[in-house]
Amino acid sequence: MIRGKSLLRASAAPSPRCLLRAYGRPRTPCCQAHGYRPFGVTASLYKKQMPPRPKVNEDELEEKFLKGTPKKPIGGQKKLILIYGTVNKTSSAVQLRHIPAGIVVKSQETRSREQNRKIARQLLASKLEDIEKGDQSRNNVLKQVANKKKASKRKKSLRKYRKLDEAKAEAAGQLTDGSDNESEVAGELEAGEESDGEWEEEEEEGASGSAVQVAENGPVNQLQDAKADGNTPSEKPEQR
Amino acid sequence: MPRLPPHLVTTARAQHPLLPLLLRQTRTLPLALSELRWLREYISQLPNLTLSRQHDHLRHLCRRRSLGAPLQYLLKSQPFGDVDILCGKGALIPRPETEETVVRLFSLLESQLHKNNHNNALLPTDRELRVLDLCTGPGSITLLAASNLYQLHLPRGFRVLGVDISRAALTLARRSLKYNITTGALPPAAKHSISFITADILNSNTHAAIEENFGDGSVDIVIANPPYVSLEGYWKDTSRSVRLYEPEMALVPPSGRDGVRREDVFYPAIESLSRRVHARAVVLETGGDEQSARVEQLFEGSGWRTGVWVDFAGVRRNVVAWGDDSWSWLATSSHS
């Protein structure tokens, strides 16, 4: 709201649509309507916080660095691994064991042992959290978010094709044939709106859920309402 | 070396036609798969290669690997703690044991500084903290030490000096420094806090060269990973790949002298140099239990207090020595 108002003062000739949005319920910031996007390096505030990355207690860990092939001393021969530099092993695998839970994880992801140590700890921590918290663990929450996004994408595409179908049907003058199809899709859409909730993230205008309805017919309705009521926001554009 | 079982080669070939080549060196399938993945990652980030060119290049690299070329030479670098060390002919590939030593030293130092809230006798008051890395080779210890020291945010800063006799290795070290600045592993200011000089530690000109770089010629921490493999050990224990590709100079000292074993030649030289630069702590890498015992004895004989660190393979790998009691925490061996 504040951003919208300040922009109202700053810009010489804002479009009526933008003005209305400033006073109404702006779904997109005004700057986007003006054709530029906000740029910032700070994380967006509206984004819902994900559960923090789990950590493991270092005291409960047993760490092992695996060597490529275990070298067994044969017939009095000195252990090969003892003398540094005599072999150049490329294995940087790290194996972690959580002693209380008895879980073992291994990482040979990167060539850096230090990196693998971190990766193994993360792996172990998320495994432990999965066991401890079940559905509430970070892993599962992230999965749920991904599923929601997928569902929202599907809704978008359904809407798009419904519109296309409608346009086609209109063009062909066969509105009656398409009515069955339409209601089916609409039903699915509404069902999706209800499930849209906690972990929904900021999306483009007309992206998903209940906000879409406002965005689709909001400006037009508001414009009409404003004209009828004759209140301040609608008068300003008329003064020009 | 035992023959590879044919079923292993068959399973490998079924997974990727180039895997049997890698198996010749790695001997195990999981490691071969990892190496193949790293080679493919490396090739995919090379610029201007068409798909067929990429595949040709991958086959070429796998062939070279099958003949014993170190993976680090093919990929041209080796991760070493937070930094990447460029690898190539003329310099030893940094080993995980060394990485562990450096990481351990600076994590110990960090915990000490935190414990004493930065106002203690550990840090010099009138100048920056000075670290001397003898026999630096490709600059691995120097660069990792610098990256760790940056994270400590020392009030008066620090300087690290790498010394080596090999010009080829130092060329690589300087390139590594530039490379790590471009990747962001080290800040651009690292150019001024890290330097490399060519000097022969077994000759007495080293101290003058150090004085040129470090005003009064005094140093706080000396780290060294000198050549310490005996000649018999070199021919008996080293793998063929190491003998073929890595410089012998970096592994075997030039020659024994007056009663000192050939593999131990560098340690007395490092000890006397450390005393001359008034080092407060010395961290050395050795070939293992027996050599560690000999080096410990040598340092104790010259009035240092010493300790030994055990590495991840359970080998007594490092000898640490310190002059005054404010550095006695170096002996802590609480590492997992």
XYZ file of C-alpha atoms in Angstrom:
576
model
C 0.000 0.000 0.000
C 2.679 2.412 1.038
C 4.737 1.708 -2.001
C 1.727 2.283 -4.201
C 0.952 5.625 -2.609
C 4.473 6.944 -2.810
C 4.609 5.957 -6.425
C 1.395 7.814 -6.977
C 3.021 11.018 -5.837
C 6.252 10.475 -7.684
C 5.107 9.584 -11.145
C 3.680 12.305 -13.343
C 0.996 10.368 -15.123
C 0.101 7.035 -13.625
C -2.359 4.943 -15.481
C -5.856 4.720 -14.009
C -5.434 1.008 -13.666
C -2.377 1.494 -11.544
C -4.035 4.095 -9.369
C -6.916 1.855 -8.683
C -4.576 -0.905 -7.735
C -2.814 1.396 -5.326
C -6.025 1.989 -3.428
C -7.513 -1.406 -3.933
C -5.713 -4.607 -3.106
C -2.560 -4.627 -5.211
C -1.682 -8.152 -6.147
C 1.398 -7.075 -8.103
C 3.517 -4.105 -7.084
C 2.880 -1.019 -9.195
C 6.370 -1.085 -10.587
C 5.529 -4.299 -12.364
C 2.523 -2.715 -13.987
C 4.824 0.067 -15.164
C 7.059 -2.406 -16.873
C 9.990 -2.802 -14.518
C 10.654 -5.324 -11.856
C 11.837 -4.605 -8.366
C 15.440 -5.532 -7.787
C 16.807 -6.323 -4.383
C 19.404 -8.540 -2.790
C 17.524 -9.197 0.438
C 15.312 -12.239 0.674
C 11.694 -11.477 0.041
C 9.793 -11.112 3.286
C 6.562 -12.639 2.161
C 8.210 -15.964 1.466
C 7.174 -18.497 4.075
C 10.047 -19.727 6.197
C 11.029 -23.322 5.582
C 11.975 -25.425 8.588
C 15.695 -24.981 9.338
C 18.277 -27.464 8.156
C 18.660 -30.156 10.768
C 21.989 -30.582 12.531
C 23.657 -33.526 14.151
C 25.399 -33.669 17.463
C 29.110 -34.163 16.817
C 29.492 -36.224 19.992
C 27.169 -38.922 18.720
C 29.110 -39.446 15.517
C 31.725 -41.903 14.497
C 33.602 -40.775 11.422
C 35.594 -42.975 9.103
C 37.574 -42.085 6.038
C 37.393 -44.874 3.560
C 40.325 -45.715 1.441
C 39.860 -46.998 -2.057
C 41.120 -50.504 -1.478
C 42.063 -51.719 1.942
C 45.743 -52.549 1.703
C 46.569 -55.631 3.701
C 50.153 -56.035 4.719
C 51.332 -59.195 2.989
C 54.273 -61.225 4.263
C 55.903 -58.649 6.456
C 55.566 -55.928 3.850
C 55.049 -52.503 5.381
C 51.560 -51.106 5.268
C 51.385 -49.065 2.102
C 49.116 -46.404 3.493
C 51.503 -45.594 6.293
C 53.975 -43.797 4.158
C 52.561 -40.557 2.989
C 52.763 -39.671 -0.635
C 53.612 -43.147 -1.762
C 50.128 -43.644 -3.068
C 47.858 -41.062 -4.559
C 44.360 -42.104 -3.648
C 41.464 -40.377 -5.322
C 38.893 -41.705 -2.906
C 37.648 -38.985 -0.618
C 34.762 -40.974 0.810
C 33.531 -40.223 4.271
C 31.436 -42.605 6.322
C 29.447 -41.433 9.293
C 27.779 -43.576 11.905
C 25.246 -42.217 14.327
C 26.006 -44.263 17.395
C 22.643 -44.067 19.282
C 20.531 -44.734 16.202
C 22.987 -47.000 14.423
C 22.470 -45.265 11.087
C 25.361 -45.233 8.640
C 25.700 -42.804 5.735
C 28.475 -42.528 3.198
C 29.405 -39.704 0.868
C 31.733 -39.820 -2.104
C 29.978 -36.937 -3.797
C 32.915 -34.603 -4.384
C 36.677 -34.908 -4.581
C 37.052 -32.802 -1.479
C 37.087 -34.682 1.783
C 36.000 -31.616 3.730
C 33.049 -31.160 1.393
C 32.123 -34.820 1.735
C 32.218 -34.532 5.499
C 29.668 -31.729 5.333
C 27.490 -33.609 2.870
C 27.539 -36.749 4.984
C 26.518 -34.764 8.053
C 23.611 -33.184 6.208
C 22.509 -36.547 4.901
C 22.624 -38.101 8.340
C 20.842 -35.172 9.953
C 17.978 -35.262 7.478
C 17.652 -39.027 7.887
C 17.448 -38.672 11.631
C 14.912 -35.887 11.319
C 12.771 -37.985 9.017
C 12.636 -40.655 11.674
C 12.033 -38.211 14.504
C 9.490 -35.825 13.047
C 7.930 -37.756 10.212
C 5.772 -35.431 8.112
C 7.069 -32.314 9.844
C 10.703 -32.886 8.821
C 12.347 -30.475 6.450
C 12.641 -33.107 3.763
C 8.941 -33.857 3.779
C 7.939 -30.216 3.983
C 10.086 -29.451 0.947
C 8.459 -32.346 -0.846
C 5.027 -31.006 0.003
C 5.962 -27.573 -1.339
C 7.217 -29.118 -4.548
C 3.974 -31.066 -4.909
C 1.932 -27.915 -4.358
C 3.908 -26.106 -7.018
C 3.336 -28.969 -9.388
C -0.383 -28.907 -8.677
C -0.505 -25.178 -9.236
C 1.291 -25.593 -12.527
C -1.239 -28.172 -13.577
C -4.053 -25.811 -12.647
C -2.497 -23.077 -14.735
C -2.255 -25.288 -17.759
C -5.807 -26.529 -17.254
C -7.037 -22.958 -17.116
C -5.112 -22.045 -20.199
C -6.543 -24.908 -22.212
C -9.996 -24.240 -20.889
C -9.723 -20.683 -22.169
C -8.406 -21.881 -25.477
C -11.238 -24.362 -25.737
C -13.716 -21.655 -24.900
C -12.282 -19.379 -27.541
C -12.419 -22.161 -30.063
C -15.930 -23.069 -29.147
C -16.985 -19.474 -29.370
C -15.382 -19.117 -32.740
C -17.136 -22.193 -33.977
C -20.364 -21.161 -32.303
C -20.658 -24.422 -30.441
C -20.951 -23.143 -26.896
C -23.346 -25.862 -25.852
C -20.937 -28.703 -26.625
C -18.186 -27.340 -24.434
C -20.309 -26.726 -21.364
C -19.852 -30.215 -19.937
C -16.095 -30.080 -20.178
C -15.960 -26.654 -18.676
C -17.802 -27.483 -15.522
C -15.529 -30.433 -14.938
C -12.412 -28.315 -15.146
C -13.922 -25.608 -13.008
C -14.704 -28.147 -10.316
C -11.124 -29.270 -10.278
C -9.961 -25.706 -10.055
C -12.083 -24.962 -7.038
C -10.882 -28.058 -5.283
C -7.346 -26.857 -5.858
C -8.090 -23.450 -4.393
C -9.076 -24.927 -1.091
C -5.895 -26.948 -0.798
C -3.763 -23.912 -1.601
C -2.540 -22.776 1.713
C 0.314 -22.720 4.059
C 3.379 -23.094 1.898
C 2.183 -21.209 -1.098
C 4.764 -18.853 -2.459
C 4.503 -15.550 -4.244
C 3.704 -16.104 -7.857
C 2.999 -14.065 -10.917
C -0.317 -12.398 -11.406
C -3.046 -14.855 -12.193
C -0.948 -17.718 -10.987
C -3.116 -19.649 -8.650
C -5.810 -19.947 -6.117
C -8.200 -17.468 -4.693
C -6.070 -14.467 -5.574
C -6.551 -15.246 -9.224
C -10.210 -14.505 -9.148
C -9.533 -10.993 -7.893
C -6.830 -10.429 -10.409
C -8.907 -11.568 -13.325
C -11.930 -9.450 -12.887
C -10.819 -7.194 -10.066
C -9.636 -4.110 -11.949
C -12.612 -4.009 -14.242
C -15.089 -4.409 -11.457
C -13.335 -1.881 -9.313
C -13.222 0.599 -12.115
C -16.930 0.231 -12.635
C -17.638 0.449 -8.924
C -15.487 3.471 -8.530
C -17.179 5.242 -11.370
C -20.570 4.494 -9.915
C -19.626 5.642 -6.405
C -17.658 8.627 -7.579
C -15.020 8.306 -4.851
C -11.529 9.756 -4.846
C -9.391 7.218 -6.644
C -11.613 7.166 -9.665
C -11.787 10.951 -9.861
C -8.081 11.469 -10.186
C -7.719 9.790 -13.543
C -10.780 11.606 -14.738
C -9.249 14.961 -13.910
C -6.511 14.508 -16.467
C 48.646 -56.361 -8.241
C 45.915 -59.018 -8.425
C 44.108 -59.414 -11.680
C 40.715 -57.766 -12.050
C 38.005 -60.443 -11.947
C 36.362 -60.718 -15.388
C 32.861 -60.388 -13.950
C 33.812 -57.006 -12.528
C 34.977 -55.819 -15.945
C 31.773 -57.126 -17.529
C 29.508 -55.359 -15.049
C 31.546 -52.200 -15.447
C 31.320 -52.293 -19.229
C 27.573 -52.779 -19.018
C 27.302 -49.556 -17.056
C 29.579 -47.474 -19.240
C 31.944 -48.543 -22.014
C 34.775 -46.457 -20.548
C 34.534 -47.812 -17.018
C 36.886 -50.803 -17.575
C 39.642 -48.319 -18.445
C 39.225 -46.528 -15.150
C 38.981 -49.808 -13.263
C 42.598 -50.534 -14.138
C 43.666 -47.822 -11.732
C 40.846 -47.610 -9.231
C 40.398 -51.402 -8.815
C 36.909 -50.917 -7.385
C 33.695 -50.174 -9.199
C 32.313 -47.428 -6.899
C 35.514 -45.431 -7.164
C 35.630 -45.928 -10.925
C 32.071 -44.626 -11.151
C 32.996 -41.592 -9.070
C 36.033 -40.872 -11.212
C 33.954 -41.162 -14.360
C 31.438 -38.754 -12.907
C 34.166 -36.244 -12.009
C 35.731 -36.537 -15.460
C 32.367 -35.941 -17.104
C 31.667 -32.968 -14.852
C 35.045 -31.519 -15.776
C 34.457 -31.966 -19.488
C 30.946 -30.578 -19.399
C 32.229 -27.293 -17.996
C 34.908 -26.879 -20.694
C 33.920 -24.167 -23.156
C 33.250 -24.646 -26.863
C 33.024 -28.405 -27.089
C 30.447 -30.110 -29.230
C 28.885 -33.289 -27.904
C 30.996 -35.576 -30.062
C 34.117 -33.626 -29.117
C 33.184 -34.006 -25.474
C 32.908 -37.727 -25.874
C 36.257 -37.931 -27.683
C 37.869 -35.935 -24.927
C 36.342 -38.155 -22.254
C 37.713 -41.253 -23.978
C 41.127 -39.608 -24.243
C 41.173 -38.765 -20.543
C 40.024 -42.263 -19.560
C 42.847 -43.757 -21.663
C 45.393 -41.550 -19.968
C 43.957 -42.449 -16.588
C 44.178 -46.160 -17.431
C 47.896 -45.693 -18.074
C 48.356 -44.292 -14.599
C 48.032 -40.535 -15.023
C 46.793 -39.069 -11.740
C 43.178 -37.974 -11.865
C 44.256 -34.610 -10.465
C 46.521 -34.013 -13.475
C 43.660 -34.786 -15.838
C 41.241 -32.527 -13.982
C 44.057 -29.971 -13.431
C 43.136 -29.324 -9.807
C 42.539 -30.898 -6.432
C 40.204 -29.527 -3.761
C 42.180 -28.890 -0.611
C 40.036 -27.705 2.253
C 38.303 -24.551 1.055
C 40.723 -23.880 -1.780
C 41.486 -25.538 -5.102
C 45.097 -26.362 -5.808
C 46.110 -26.472 -9.447
C 47.977 -29.659 -10.302
C 50.445 -30.354 -13.030
C 53.857 -31.729 -13.788
C 56.603 -30.647 -11.416
C 54.619 -30.493 -8.185
C 53.306 -33.044 -5.757
C 49.544 -33.463 -5.635
C 48.337 -32.361 -2.213
C 47.302 -35.286 -0.031
C 44.390 -35.526 2.396
C 46.768 -36.025 5.337
C 48.193 -32.552 4.785
C 44.722 -31.107 4.436
C 43.776 -32.603 7.781
C 46.908 -31.175 9.409
C 46.226 -27.616 8.271
C 42.520 -27.704 9.060
C 43.304 -29.065 12.503
C 45.979 -26.491 13.279
C 43.751 -23.557 12.461
C 40.640 -24.924 14.106
C 42.723 -25.354 17.264
C 44.028 -21.804 16.917
C 40.509 -20.498 16.397
C 39.162 -22.202 19.498
C 42.083 -20.816 21.503
C 41.455 -17.282 20.261
C 37.776 -17.577 21.110
C 38.542 -18.933 24.543
C 40.829 -16.032 25.362
C 38.725 -13.436 23.559
C 41.513 -12.248 21.262
C 43.567 -10.521 23.962
C 46.261 -12.987 24.777
C 49.869 -13.710 24.162
C 49.096 -15.829 21.101
C 48.996 -12.977 18.636
C 51.916 -10.622 18.154
C 50.984 -7.132 19.309
C 53.183 -4.969 17.117
C 52.813 -6.715 13.761
C 50.697 -9.139 11.753
C 50.654 -12.895 12.404
C 53.337 -14.533 10.262
C 53.191 -18.055 8.934
C 56.065 -19.711 7.118
C 55.389 -22.717 4.920
C 58.593 -24.563 4.097
C 58.680 -26.959 1.132
C 55.367 -25.601 -0.042
C 55.360 -27.357 -3.434
C 52.193 -26.309 -5.272
C 51.391 -23.873 -2.441
C 48.716 -26.061 -0.932
C 49.456 -25.396 2.748
C 50.092 -21.703 2.107
C 46.772 -21.120 0.369
C 44.702 -23.168 2.791
C 46.387 -21.479 5.749
C 45.543 -18.085 4.269
C 41.926 -19.033 3.643
C 41.629 -20.256 7.239
C 43.319 -17.152 8.620
C 40.915 -14.884 6.755
C 38.081 -16.548 8.632
C 39.710 -15.670 11.957
C 39.475 -11.906 11.257
C 42.741 -11.158 13.016
C 42.923 -7.510 14.147
C 46.381 -6.933 12.691
C 46.034 -9.271 9.741
C 48.480 -11.937 8.711
C 51.056 -12.898 6.120
C 51.927 -16.302 4.748
C 55.184 -17.046 2.981
C 55.693 -20.216 0.949
C 59.246 -21.383 0.311
C 60.310 -24.048 -2.156
C 63.316 -24.937 -4.268
C 61.345 -25.871 -7.362
C 60.490 -23.054 -9.744
C 57.994 -25.231 -11.578
C 56.090 -25.884 -8.369
C 56.108 -22.212 -7.415
C 54.830 -21.186 -10.843
C 51.939 -23.520 -10.228
C 51.499 -22.104 -6.724
C 51.270 -18.537 -8.017
C 48.755 -19.633 -10.635
C 46.767 -21.363 -7.911
C 46.707 -18.139 -5.923
C 45.309 -16.208 -8.883
C 42.863 -18.992 -9.639
C 41.498 -19.031 -6.093
C 41.052 -15.283 -6.169
C 39.012 -15.537 -9.360
C 36.863 -18.328 -7.950
C 36.295 -16.304 -4.806
C 37.844 -18.836 -2.434
C 40.325 -16.144 -1.428
C 39.662 -12.381 -1.325
C 41.540 -10.153 -3.818
C 43.638 -8.804 -0.936
C 45.206 -12.263 -0.663
C 47.696 -11.131 -3.335
C 49.363 -8.964 -0.715
C 49.233 -11.328 2.229
C 50.566 -14.383 0.382
C 53.956 -14.617 -1.256
C 56.181 -17.348 -2.582
C 59.963 -17.370 -2.762
C 62.462 -19.759 -4.260
C 65.061 -20.924 -1.754
C 66.933 -24.057 -0.781
C 66.182 -24.870 2.841
C 69.231 -27.116 3.138
C 71.428 -24.132 2.311
C 71.827 -21.171 4.576
C 70.528 -18.517 2.162
C 66.943 -19.175 3.235
C 67.052 -16.936 6.261
C 68.163 -13.937 4.223
C 65.342 -14.555 1.774
C 62.837 -14.732 4.618
C 64.188 -11.496 6.090
C 63.614 -9.791 2.769
C 59.936 -10.675 3.010
C 59.361 -10.473 6.737
C 60.987 -7.240 7.947
C 62.790 -8.319 11.125
C 62.839 -11.943 10.009
C 60.733 -13.282 12.849
C 57.895 -15.733 12.275
C 55.127 -17.085 14.489
C 54.162 -20.418 12.994
C 56.337 -22.674 10.840
C 54.542 -25.400 8.913
C 56.458 -27.876 6.794
C 55.701 -30.928 4.768
C 59.200 -31.755 3.544
C 60.261 -34.704 1.398
C 60.637 -37.600 3.823
C 60.520 -40.873 1.908
C 63.663 -42.978 2.006
C 65.181 -44.180 -1.245
C 64.270 -47.807 -0.529
C 60.778 -46.705 0.429
C 60.493 -44.818 -2.833
C 61.273 -47.855 -4.947
C 59.449 -50.342 -2.776
C 56.328 -48.603 -1.535
C 55.369 -45.917 -4.009
C 52.761 -46.766 -6.572
C 53.785 -46.772 -10.199
C 51.571 -43.822 -10.960
C 53.324 -41.727 -8.324
C 56.798 -42.671 -9.613
C 55.861 -42.015 -13.213
C 54.081 -38.721 -12.815
C 54.982 -36.978 -9.602
C 58.406 -35.374 -8.991
C 60.829 -37.558 -7.062
C 62.301 -34.390 -5.606
C 59.100 -33.769 -3.669
C 59.227 -37.168 -2.013
C 62.875 -38.131 -1.487
C 65.432 -35.754 0.070
C 68.577 -35.142 -2.014
C 71.114 -37.056 0.108
C 71.947 -38.006 3.652
C 74.603 -36.058 5.513
C 76.747 -36.511 8.604
C 74.995 -39.256 10.451
C 71.465 -38.223 9.552
C 69.323 -40.650 7.611
C 68.486 -39.562 4.119
C 64.751 -39.396 4.781
C 65.300 -37.216 7.869
C 67.624 -34.677 6.277
C 65.142 -31.826 6.185
C 64.106 -31.915 9.837
C 67.343 -30.597 11.431
C 67.431 -27.854 8.815
C 63.840 -26.895 9.594
C 64.569 -26.995 13.320
C 67.546 -24.654 13.103
C 65.680 -22.315 10.766
C 62.706 -22.251 13.148
C 65.012 -21.261 15.972
C 66.578 -18.524 13.870
C 63.230 -16.984 12.977
C 62.083 -17.247 16.639
C 59.146 -19.432 15.681
C 56.683 -19.935 18.497
C 55.171 -23.076 17.009
C 56.310 -25.652 14.477
C 54.003 -28.141 12.788
C 55.664 -30.882 10.766
C 54.458 -33.778 8.734
C 56.352 -37.060 8.850
C 56.259 -40.444 7.201
C 54.725 -42.244 10.150
C 55.244 -43.574 13.650
C 58.999 -44.259 13.563
C 59.968 -41.066 11.825
C 57.714 -39.071 14.151
C 59.565 -40.524 17.116
C 62.935 -39.555 15.631
C 61.790 -36.013 14.812
C 60.277 -35.579 18.267
C 63.582 -36.615 19.798
C 65.438 -34.150 17.611
C 63.215 -31.252 18.664
C 63.250 -32.186 22.323
C 67.027 -32.316 22.167
C 67.044 -28.664 21.093
C 64.820 -27.497 23.934
C 61.406 -27.548 22.269
C 58.336 -29.039 23.872
C 56.690 -31.462 21.523
C 53.544 -33.376 20.810
C 52.298 -35.778 18.150
C 49.071 -35.745 16.158
C 47.457 -38.914 14.897
C 45.831 -38.727 11.469
C 42.563 -40.228 10.219
C 44.269 -43.520 9.376
C 45.574 -43.831 12.926
C 49.171 -42.996 12.004
C 51.304 -40.699 14.135
C 51.559 -38.241 11.289
C 52.516 -34.856 12.716
C 55.076 -33.611 15.159
C 54.209 -30.292 16.770
C 56.734 -28.279 18.727
C 56.421 -25.051 20.666
C 58.724 -22.825 22.644
C 56.662 -21.141 25.370
C 53.715 -22.454 27.342
C 51.130 -20.180 25.744
C 51.216 -22.567 22.777
C 50.957 -25.784 24.766
C 47.377 -26.266 23.526
C 48.992 -27.513 20.310
C 49.378 -30.890 21.971
C 45.593 -31.375 22.146
C 44.748 -34.544 20.333
C 40.991 -34.435 20.770
C 40.400 -34.690 17.044
C 38.072 -37.536 16.105
